[in-house]
XYZ file of C-alpha atoms in Angstrom:
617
model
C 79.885 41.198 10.476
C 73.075 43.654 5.320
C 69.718 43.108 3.157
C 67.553 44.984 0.429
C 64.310 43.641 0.303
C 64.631 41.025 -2.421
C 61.965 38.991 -4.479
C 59.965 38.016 -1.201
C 57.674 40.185 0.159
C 58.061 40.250 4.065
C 54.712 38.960 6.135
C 55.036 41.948 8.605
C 56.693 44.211 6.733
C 58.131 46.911 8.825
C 56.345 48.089 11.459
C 58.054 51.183 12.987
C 55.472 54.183 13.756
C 55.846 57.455 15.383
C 54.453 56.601 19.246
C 53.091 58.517 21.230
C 54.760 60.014 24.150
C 53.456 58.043 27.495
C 54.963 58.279 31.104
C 58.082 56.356 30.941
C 59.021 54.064 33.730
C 62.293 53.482 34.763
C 63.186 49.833 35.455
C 65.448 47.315 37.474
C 66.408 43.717 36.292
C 63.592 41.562 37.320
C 65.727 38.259 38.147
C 67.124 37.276 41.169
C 70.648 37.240 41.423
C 73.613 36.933 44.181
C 73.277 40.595 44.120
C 69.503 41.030 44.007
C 67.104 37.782 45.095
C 64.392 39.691 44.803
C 62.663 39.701 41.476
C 61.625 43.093 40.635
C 59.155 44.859 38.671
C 59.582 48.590 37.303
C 60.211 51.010 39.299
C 60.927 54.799 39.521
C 64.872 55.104 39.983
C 65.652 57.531 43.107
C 68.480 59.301 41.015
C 66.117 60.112 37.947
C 68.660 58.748 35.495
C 67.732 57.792 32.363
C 68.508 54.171 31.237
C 68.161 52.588 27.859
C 68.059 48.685 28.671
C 68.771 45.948 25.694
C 68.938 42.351 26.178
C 71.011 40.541 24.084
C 71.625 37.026 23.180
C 75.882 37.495 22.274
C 78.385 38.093 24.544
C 81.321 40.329 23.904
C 84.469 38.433 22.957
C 86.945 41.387 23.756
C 86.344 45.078 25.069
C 89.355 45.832 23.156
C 89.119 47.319 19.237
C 92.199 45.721 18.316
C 90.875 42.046 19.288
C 87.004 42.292 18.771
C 85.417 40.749 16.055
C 81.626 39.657 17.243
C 79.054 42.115 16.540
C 78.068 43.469 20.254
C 81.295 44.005 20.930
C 82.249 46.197 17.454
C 79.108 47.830 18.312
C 80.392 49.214 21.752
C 83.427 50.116 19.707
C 81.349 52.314 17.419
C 79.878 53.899 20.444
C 82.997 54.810 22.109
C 85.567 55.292 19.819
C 85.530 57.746 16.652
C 86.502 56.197 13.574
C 88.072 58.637 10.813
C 84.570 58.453 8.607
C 80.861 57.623 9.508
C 78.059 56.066 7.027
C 75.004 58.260 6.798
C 72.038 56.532 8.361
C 69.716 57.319 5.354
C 71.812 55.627 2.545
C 75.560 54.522 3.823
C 77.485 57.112 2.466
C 80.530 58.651 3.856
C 80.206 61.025 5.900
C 82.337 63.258 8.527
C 83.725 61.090 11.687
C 86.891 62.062 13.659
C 87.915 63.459 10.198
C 86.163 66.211 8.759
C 87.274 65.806 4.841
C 89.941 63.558 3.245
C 91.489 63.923 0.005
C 93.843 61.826 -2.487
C 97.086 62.989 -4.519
C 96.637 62.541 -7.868
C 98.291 59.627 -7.799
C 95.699 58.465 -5.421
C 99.082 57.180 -2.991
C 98.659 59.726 -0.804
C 95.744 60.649 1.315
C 95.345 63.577 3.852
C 92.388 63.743 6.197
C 91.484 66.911 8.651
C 90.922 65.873 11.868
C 88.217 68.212 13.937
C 89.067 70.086 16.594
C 86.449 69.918 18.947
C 86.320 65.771 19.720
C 87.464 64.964 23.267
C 88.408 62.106 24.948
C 86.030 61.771 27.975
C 89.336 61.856 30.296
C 89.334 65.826 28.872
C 92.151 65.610 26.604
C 91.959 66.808 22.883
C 91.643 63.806 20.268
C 94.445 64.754 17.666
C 95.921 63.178 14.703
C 98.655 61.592 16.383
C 96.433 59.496 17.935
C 94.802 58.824 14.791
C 98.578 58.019 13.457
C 99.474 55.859 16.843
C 95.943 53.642 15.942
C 97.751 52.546 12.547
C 101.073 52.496 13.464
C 100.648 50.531 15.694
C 98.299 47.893 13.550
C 101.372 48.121 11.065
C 103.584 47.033 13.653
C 102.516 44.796 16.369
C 100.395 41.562 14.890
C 98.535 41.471 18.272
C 97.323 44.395 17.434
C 96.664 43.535 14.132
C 94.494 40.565 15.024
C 91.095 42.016 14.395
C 91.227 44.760 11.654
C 94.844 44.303 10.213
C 93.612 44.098 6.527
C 92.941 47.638 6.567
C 96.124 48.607 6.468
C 98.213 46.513 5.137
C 98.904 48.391 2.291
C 99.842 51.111 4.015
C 103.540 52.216 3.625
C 103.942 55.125 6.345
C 101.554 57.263 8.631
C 102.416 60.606 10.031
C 100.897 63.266 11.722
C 102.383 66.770 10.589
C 99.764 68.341 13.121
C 97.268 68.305 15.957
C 94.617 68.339 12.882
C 96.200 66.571 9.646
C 97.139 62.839 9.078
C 98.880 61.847 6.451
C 98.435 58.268 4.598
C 100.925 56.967 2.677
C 100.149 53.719 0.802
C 102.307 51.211 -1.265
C 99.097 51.147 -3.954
C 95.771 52.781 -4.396
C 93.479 52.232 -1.959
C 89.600 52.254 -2.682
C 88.871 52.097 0.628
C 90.302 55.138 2.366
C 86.691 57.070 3.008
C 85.660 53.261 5.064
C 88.378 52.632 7.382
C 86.303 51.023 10.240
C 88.965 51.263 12.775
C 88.429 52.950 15.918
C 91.099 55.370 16.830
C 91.895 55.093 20.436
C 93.710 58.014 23.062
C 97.452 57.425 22.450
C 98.221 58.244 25.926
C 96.278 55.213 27.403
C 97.368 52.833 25.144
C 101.067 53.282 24.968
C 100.633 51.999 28.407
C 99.716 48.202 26.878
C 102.572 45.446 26.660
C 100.502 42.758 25.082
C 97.952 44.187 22.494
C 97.171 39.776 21.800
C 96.467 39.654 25.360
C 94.611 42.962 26.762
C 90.870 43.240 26.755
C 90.368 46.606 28.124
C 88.289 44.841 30.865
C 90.223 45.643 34.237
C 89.799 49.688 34.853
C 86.767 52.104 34.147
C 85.392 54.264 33.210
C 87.018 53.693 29.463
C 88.630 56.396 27.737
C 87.446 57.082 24.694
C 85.706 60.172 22.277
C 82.330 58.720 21.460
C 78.670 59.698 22.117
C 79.030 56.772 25.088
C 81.728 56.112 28.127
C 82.345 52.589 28.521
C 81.845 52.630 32.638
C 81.187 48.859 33.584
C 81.153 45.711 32.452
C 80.703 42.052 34.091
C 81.565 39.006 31.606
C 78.185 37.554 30.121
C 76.559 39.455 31.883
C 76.230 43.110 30.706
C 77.949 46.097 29.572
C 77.223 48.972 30.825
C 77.967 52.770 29.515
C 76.956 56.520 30.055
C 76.363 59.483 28.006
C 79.289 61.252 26.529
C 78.129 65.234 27.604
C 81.158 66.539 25.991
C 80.498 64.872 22.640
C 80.974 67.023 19.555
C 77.794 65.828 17.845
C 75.374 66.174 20.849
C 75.220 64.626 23.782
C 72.591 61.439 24.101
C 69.173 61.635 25.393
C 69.749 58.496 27.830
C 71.829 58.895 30.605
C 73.009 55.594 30.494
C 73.111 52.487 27.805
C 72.648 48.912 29.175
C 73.571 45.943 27.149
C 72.132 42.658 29.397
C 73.126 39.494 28.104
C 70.714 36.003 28.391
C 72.209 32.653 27.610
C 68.065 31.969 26.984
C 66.794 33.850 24.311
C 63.052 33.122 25.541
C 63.996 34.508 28.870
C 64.608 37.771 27.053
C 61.468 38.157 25.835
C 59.710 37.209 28.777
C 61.847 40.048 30.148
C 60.896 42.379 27.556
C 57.013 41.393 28.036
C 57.371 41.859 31.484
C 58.956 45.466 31.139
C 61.972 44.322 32.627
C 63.994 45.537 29.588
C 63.043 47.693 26.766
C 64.805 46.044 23.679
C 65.586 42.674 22.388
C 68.155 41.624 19.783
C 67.927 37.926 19.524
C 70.978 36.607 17.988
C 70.953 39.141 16.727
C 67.169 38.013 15.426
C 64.646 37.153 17.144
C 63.332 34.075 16.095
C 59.782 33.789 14.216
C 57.809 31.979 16.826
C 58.912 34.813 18.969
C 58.962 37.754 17.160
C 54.569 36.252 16.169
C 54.403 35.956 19.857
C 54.907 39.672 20.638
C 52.626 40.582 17.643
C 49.681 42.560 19.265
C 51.225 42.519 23.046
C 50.294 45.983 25.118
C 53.036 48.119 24.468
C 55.370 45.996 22.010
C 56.324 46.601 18.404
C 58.290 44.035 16.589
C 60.673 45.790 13.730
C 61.022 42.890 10.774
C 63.399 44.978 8.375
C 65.816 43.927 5.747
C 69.199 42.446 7.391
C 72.393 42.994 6.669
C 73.601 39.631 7.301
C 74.166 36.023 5.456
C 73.394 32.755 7.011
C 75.257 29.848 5.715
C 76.963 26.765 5.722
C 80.925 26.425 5.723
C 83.120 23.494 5.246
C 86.352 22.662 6.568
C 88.749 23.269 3.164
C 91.589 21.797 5.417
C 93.022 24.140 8.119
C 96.710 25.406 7.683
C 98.745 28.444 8.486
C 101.057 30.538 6.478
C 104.060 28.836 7.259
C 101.804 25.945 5.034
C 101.317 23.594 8.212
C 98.324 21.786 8.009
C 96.316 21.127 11.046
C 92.747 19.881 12.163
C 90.960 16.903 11.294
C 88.617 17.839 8.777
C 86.974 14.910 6.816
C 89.045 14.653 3.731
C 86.262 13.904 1.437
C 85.286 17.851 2.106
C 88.285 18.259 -0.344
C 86.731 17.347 -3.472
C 84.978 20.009 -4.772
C 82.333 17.174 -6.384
C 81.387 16.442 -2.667
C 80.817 20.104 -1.347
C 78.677 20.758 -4.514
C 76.749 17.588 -4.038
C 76.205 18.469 -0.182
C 74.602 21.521 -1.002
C 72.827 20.349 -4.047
C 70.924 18.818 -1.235
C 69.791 21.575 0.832
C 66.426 23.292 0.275
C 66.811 26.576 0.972
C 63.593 27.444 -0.236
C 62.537 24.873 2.834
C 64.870 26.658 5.080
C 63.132 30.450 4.378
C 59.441 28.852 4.581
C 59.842 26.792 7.341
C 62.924 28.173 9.676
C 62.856 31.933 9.593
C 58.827 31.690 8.364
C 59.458 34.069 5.943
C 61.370 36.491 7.862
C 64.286 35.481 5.344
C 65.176 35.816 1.688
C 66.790 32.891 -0.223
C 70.719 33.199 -0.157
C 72.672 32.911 -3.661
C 75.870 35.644 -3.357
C 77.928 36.052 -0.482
C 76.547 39.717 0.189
C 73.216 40.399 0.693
C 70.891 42.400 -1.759
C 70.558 45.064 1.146
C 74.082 46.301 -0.933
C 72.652 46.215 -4.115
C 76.140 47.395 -5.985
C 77.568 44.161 -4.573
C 74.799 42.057 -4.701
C 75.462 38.625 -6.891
C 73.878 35.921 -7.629
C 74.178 32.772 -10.105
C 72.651 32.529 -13.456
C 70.272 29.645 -14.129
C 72.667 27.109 -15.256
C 75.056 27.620 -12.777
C 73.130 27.866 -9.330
C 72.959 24.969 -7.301
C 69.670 24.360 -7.345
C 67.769 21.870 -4.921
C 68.771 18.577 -6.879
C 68.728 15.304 -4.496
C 69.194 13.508 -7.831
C 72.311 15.445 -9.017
C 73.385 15.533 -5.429
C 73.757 11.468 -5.723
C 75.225 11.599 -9.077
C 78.453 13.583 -7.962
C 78.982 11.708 -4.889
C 79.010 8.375 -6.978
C 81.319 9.941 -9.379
C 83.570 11.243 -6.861
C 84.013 7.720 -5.500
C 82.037 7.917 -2.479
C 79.085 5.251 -3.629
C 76.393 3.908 -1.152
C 77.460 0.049 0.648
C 75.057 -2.365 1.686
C 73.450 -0.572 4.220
C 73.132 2.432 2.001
C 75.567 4.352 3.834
C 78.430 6.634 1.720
C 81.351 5.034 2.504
C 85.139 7.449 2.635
C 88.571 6.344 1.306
C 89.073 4.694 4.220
C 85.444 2.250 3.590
C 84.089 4.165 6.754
C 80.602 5.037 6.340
C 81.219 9.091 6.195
C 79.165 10.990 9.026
C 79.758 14.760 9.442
C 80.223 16.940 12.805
C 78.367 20.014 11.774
C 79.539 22.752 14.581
C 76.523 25.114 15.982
C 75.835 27.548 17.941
C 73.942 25.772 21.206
C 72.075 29.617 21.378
C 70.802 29.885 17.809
C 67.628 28.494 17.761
C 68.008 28.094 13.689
C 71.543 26.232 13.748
C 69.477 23.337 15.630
C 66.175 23.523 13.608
C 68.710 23.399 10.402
C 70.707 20.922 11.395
C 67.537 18.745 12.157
C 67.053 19.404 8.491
C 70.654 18.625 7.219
C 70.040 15.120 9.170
C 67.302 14.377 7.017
C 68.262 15.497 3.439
C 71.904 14.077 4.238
C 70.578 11.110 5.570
C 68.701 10.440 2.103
C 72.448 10.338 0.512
C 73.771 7.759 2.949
C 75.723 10.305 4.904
C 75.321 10.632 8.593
C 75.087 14.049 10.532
C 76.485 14.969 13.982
C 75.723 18.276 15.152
C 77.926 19.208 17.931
C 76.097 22.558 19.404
C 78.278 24.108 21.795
C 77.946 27.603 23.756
C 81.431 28.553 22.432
C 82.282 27.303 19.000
C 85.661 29.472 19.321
C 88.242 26.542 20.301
C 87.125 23.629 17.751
C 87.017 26.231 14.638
C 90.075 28.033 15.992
C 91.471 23.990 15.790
C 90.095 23.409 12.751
C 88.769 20.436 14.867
C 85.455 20.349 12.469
C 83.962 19.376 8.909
C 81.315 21.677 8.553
C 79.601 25.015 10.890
C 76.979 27.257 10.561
C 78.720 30.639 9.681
C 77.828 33.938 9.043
C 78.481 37.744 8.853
C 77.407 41.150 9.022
C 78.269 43.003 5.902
C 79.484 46.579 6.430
C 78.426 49.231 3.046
C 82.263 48.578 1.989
C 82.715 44.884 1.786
C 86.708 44.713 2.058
C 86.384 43.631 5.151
C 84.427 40.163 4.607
C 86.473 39.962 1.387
C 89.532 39.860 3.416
C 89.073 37.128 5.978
C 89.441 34.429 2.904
C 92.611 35.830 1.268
C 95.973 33.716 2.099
C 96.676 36.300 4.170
C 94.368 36.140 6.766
C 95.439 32.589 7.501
C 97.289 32.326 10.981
C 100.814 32.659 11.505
C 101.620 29.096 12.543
C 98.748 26.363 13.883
C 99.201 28.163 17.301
C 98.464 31.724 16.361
C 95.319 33.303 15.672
C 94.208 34.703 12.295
C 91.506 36.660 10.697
C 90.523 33.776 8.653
C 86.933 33.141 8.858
C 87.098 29.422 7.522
C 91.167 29.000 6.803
C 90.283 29.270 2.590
C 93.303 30.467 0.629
C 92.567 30.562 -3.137
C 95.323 32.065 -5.468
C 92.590 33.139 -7.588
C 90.617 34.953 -5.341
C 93.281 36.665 -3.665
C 94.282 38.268 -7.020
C 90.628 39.339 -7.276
C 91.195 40.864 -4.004
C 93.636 42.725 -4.672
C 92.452 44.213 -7.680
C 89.147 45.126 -6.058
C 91.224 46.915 -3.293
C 93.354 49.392 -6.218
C 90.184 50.160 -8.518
C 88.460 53.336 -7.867
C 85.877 53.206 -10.422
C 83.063 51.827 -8.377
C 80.804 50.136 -11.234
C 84.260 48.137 -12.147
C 85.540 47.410 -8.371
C 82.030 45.984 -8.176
C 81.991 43.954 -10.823
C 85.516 42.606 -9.292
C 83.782 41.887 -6.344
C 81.116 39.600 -7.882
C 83.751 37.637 -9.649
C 84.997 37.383 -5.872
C 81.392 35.786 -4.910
C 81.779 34.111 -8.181
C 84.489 32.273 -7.233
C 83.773 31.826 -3.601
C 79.942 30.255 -5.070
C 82.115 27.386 -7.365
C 84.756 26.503 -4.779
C 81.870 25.679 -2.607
C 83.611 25.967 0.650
C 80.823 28.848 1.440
C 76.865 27.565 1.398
C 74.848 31.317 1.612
C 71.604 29.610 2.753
C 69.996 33.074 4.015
C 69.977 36.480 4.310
C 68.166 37.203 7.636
C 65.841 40.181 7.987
C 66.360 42.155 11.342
C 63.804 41.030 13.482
C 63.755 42.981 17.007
C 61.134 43.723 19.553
C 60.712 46.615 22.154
C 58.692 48.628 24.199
C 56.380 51.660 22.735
C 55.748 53.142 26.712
C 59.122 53.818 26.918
C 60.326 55.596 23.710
C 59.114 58.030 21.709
C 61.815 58.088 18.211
C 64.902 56.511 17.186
C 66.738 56.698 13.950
C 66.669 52.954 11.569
C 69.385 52.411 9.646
C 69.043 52.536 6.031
C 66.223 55.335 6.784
C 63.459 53.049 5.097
C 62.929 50.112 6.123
C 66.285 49.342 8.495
C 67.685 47.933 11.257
C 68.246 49.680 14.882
C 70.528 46.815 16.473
C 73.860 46.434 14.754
C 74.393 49.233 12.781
C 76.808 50.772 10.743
C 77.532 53.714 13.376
C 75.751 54.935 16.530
C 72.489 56.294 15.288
C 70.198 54.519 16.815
C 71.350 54.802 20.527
C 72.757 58.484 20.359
C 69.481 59.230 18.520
C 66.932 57.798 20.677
C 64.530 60.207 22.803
C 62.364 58.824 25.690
C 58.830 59.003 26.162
C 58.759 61.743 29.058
C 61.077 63.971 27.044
C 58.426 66.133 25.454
C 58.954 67.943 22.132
C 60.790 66.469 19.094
C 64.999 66.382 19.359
C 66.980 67.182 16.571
C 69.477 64.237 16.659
C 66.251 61.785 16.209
C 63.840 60.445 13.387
C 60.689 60.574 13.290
C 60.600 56.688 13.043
C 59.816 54.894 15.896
C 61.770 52.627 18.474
C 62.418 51.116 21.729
C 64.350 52.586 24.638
C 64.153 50.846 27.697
C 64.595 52.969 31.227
C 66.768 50.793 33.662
C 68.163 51.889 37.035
C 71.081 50.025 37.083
C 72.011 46.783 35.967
C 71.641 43.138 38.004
C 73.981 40.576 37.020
C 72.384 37.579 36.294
C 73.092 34.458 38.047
C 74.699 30.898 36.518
C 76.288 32.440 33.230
C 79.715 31.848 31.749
C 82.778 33.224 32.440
C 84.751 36.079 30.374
C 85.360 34.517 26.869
C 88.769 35.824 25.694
C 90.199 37.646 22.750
C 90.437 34.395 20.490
C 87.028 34.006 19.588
C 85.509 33.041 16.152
C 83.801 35.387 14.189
C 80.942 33.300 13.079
C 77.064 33.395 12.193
C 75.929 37.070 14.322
C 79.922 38.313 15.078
C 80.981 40.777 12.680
C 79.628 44.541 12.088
């Protein structure tokens, strides 16, 4: 699955405002569908429900928080499911969740968190600590259930619950990351029901169970998801009645619904693009948010795909192998190019591989080791590596096959294709060809290692463990037939003692400068290209909202965040006076009457999807 504003000054800046409070309309999808042929305007909804309405361009991999990695899906997690600890929305601290304190033994192998007594699960039943101790256990246990968010506790030696309102963690080493334990805690009683925890998406029965400010009560694959206020929650109940996540395969189409008033928020993937987002600049009733992101854009290469067992697999080009060649591949890509004339400034360069948003973590290369735009250079290694130009002035392989690379993209991202149009040419001006294969699910090829190089990328949560984790040894698969938390199958003895040391040092200015020899060594291996960090770019409707909370506080994002602030928070239009779970800063909230599902899109994508370039929280 985050950005402080770094050496570029953003174009538009961030333009969130207090709004004034106009009539809000409540609105129906306005495409035809099996359902509804009709296109539709807004309309006043006969029940008088409430509807917040965002269009998205992801769909959700898995409605289940033991499989789901993309970042819609974690997001639906965070608004249904407690987690032990929360981030404050001003500045990412921890703060109170289903726990209300935790504390260490001196030792620091021991930790013992209160859980509250006045969380619910929507089905009426008291959330405890035993189902707080059933979550982990059951990670510990069962590697399906391990699949998305097993790092987190695999140091952990034994979990008990001693009573309705203490849980006990026992762990074979110190932990640093016991106050961020992004793992939502599910109701023990429905999930002791599950079999198969690598085959259940949570997708057959609703409404959901769960303890969040939202219910999970419907959901039709890429299509939309749809949930309704939690009135029992212990932090306040939401100001929308219901939350509508709408999914287009056509990111335009989107905003043309948003213009239109047919939804109230767009995402993009998760960014709206910069023709877009300039498109919407002055529209009636439209603000466009450009804030700091908290994600990295970049460029991965296939380091040779194996599992634990040490069975190799894929068909990676083997000239990817020599470190020489990745160096001299990215040698050759401007990023300054890529910020100016992709995202149009709505982008700072990438260097580390977490964004400056998380300024503790942030790295980047000194002078003499960053690999600087150098076509020149770039030729240089590739001739001393062996791979030298033939007549033709093609790079010829081991093999004397002129070397041309399958570059994997995302057929929905906009900026994978207007890259890879760029890769073509500053490749091409080495002698090596470029094939980008732009698919709607990238899942099955990466899962395959069936590529040589694909446009990756993360959200970075405050705590960093877990992007740290998916290139340790350990996140590899099982066998070639299993699925691992591996983003890009890299397994570097060297950084996975970095990894653990990070993960045991409680003195924050020394785990962070752990973690930068982490990026460090990530940076030099070159199997990770960090082209980009992304600003949040997202567009809504000022007629229909009246506050919303960002996340940081100053200048932040409102899609994707670290927690549910920004849809528990948000107040519509109509409501009148100020509420007190809302900012003053401004935001969109769309009014919908029910949700259409739209005609022609895919079907369900299962559990074994990639996490790649907008996936992870």
């Amino acid at each position: 699955m985050g950005t402080n504003d770094q050496k570029r000054s953003l174009p538009h800046g961030l333009r969130l405002a207090a709004l004034a409070g106009a009539a809000a309309l409540t609105l129906t999808a306005g495409l035809a569908t099996p359902l509804d042929p009709a296109p539709q305007r807004a309309r006043a909804a006969d029940d008088g429900k409430k509807v917040l309405t965002v269009a998205v361009a992801q769909s959700v991999d898995s409605l289940s928080p033991f499989l789901a990695v993309r970042l819609l899906s974690t997001s639906i997690h965070r608004l249904t499911y407690e987690y032990l600890t929360n981030y404050d929305p001003k500045d990412n601290h921890a703060i109170a969740g289903l726990a209300t304190k935790w504390e260490p033994s001196p030792d620091k192998l021991t930790w013992t968190y209160t859980i509250r007594d006045n969380s619910t699960w929507s089905d009426g039943r008291q959330a405890t600590a035993e189902d707080a101790a059933w979550t982990f256990n059951k990670m510990m246990t069962d590697t399906g259930a391990a699949t998305a968010n097993g790092s987190y506790v695999g140091n952990f030696r034994k979990v008990t619950a001693p009573s309705p309102t203490k849980l006990v963690i026992e762990l074979k080493k110190p932990q640093a990351t016991m106050a961020a334990l992004d793992v939502p805690i599910v109701p023990k009683h429905v999930w002791e029901k599950v079999s198969d925890f690598s085959e259940f998406n949570n997708d057959k029965s609703f409404p959901v169970v769960g303890n969040g400010p939202f219910v999970l009560s419907g959901y039709k694959a890429d299509s939309y998801v749809r949930l309704k206020a939690n009135k029992s929650f212990w932090r306040g109940s939401p100001k929308f009645d219901e939350l509508v996540f709408r999914y287009y395969k056509d990111q335009d189409a989107a905003v043309s619904a948003l213009r239109k008033g047919e939804v109230s928020f767009v995402a993009g993937s998760p960014s709206l693009t910069p023709a877009q987002a300039e498109s919407l600049e002055g529209a009636d009733d439209i603000q466009v948010n450009d804030a700091p992101g908290r994600r990295f854009y970049a460029l991965a290469t296939n380091p040779g795909a194996k599992a634990k067992n040490g069975e190799k697999f894929g068909d990676g080009h083997p000239s990817l192998l020599d470190q020489r060649v990745r160096n001299a591949l990215f040698r050759a890509v401007d990023r300054e190019a890529i910020i100016d004339k992709v995202f149009r400034g709505h982008a700072v360069e990438g260097e580390g591989y977490i964004p400056p948003r998380f300024r503790d973590y942030f790295w980047k290369p000194s002078a003499s080791r960053k690999l600087a735009y150098d076509p020149a250079e770039a030729a240089r290694l590739l001739d001393r590596a062996g791979y030298k130009k033939n007549g033709d002035g093609k790079r010829v392989g081991k093999d004397g096959k002129p070397i041309t690379y399958r570059v994997l993209c995302h057929a929905t991202d906009p900026n994978d294709k207007a890259v890879g149009k760029y890769l073509q040419e500053w490749w091409g001006e080495l002698g090596i060809g470029v094939r980008l294969n732009c698919l709607d699910n990238v899942t099955d090829p990466w899962l395959a290692g069936k590529y040589d190089l694909a446009f990756d990328g993360w959200s970075v949560n405050p705590d960093p463990d877990f992007v740290l984790s998916i290139h340790t040894c350990g996140a590899l698969p099982a066998t070639p037939k299993d699925t691992g938390a591996t983003d890009n199958f890299i397994c570097d003895k060297k950084y996975d003692e970095l990894y653990a040391r990070q993960l045991t040092e409680y003195d924050p200015a020394k785990r962070a400068d752990i973690v930068k020899q982490m990026e460090s060594r990530l940076y030099d291996l070159g199997y990770m290209n960090v082209m980009a960090y992304p600003n949040a770019v997202e567009a809504f409707r000022t007629d229909q909202i009246k506050s919303i909370t960002t996340m940081p506080a100053k200048a932040g994002n409102i899609y994707g965040q670290d927690g549910y602030w920004s849809w528990w928070s948000a107040v519509p239009a109509d409501s009148g006076g100020s509420s007190d779970n809302a900012s003053s800063t401004g935001v969109v909230v769309g009014i919908a009457a029910g949700v259409v599902v739209l005609a022609g899109l895919g079907v369900f994508a299962a559990m074994r999807r990639r996490a790649t370039a907008e996936e992870r929280e």
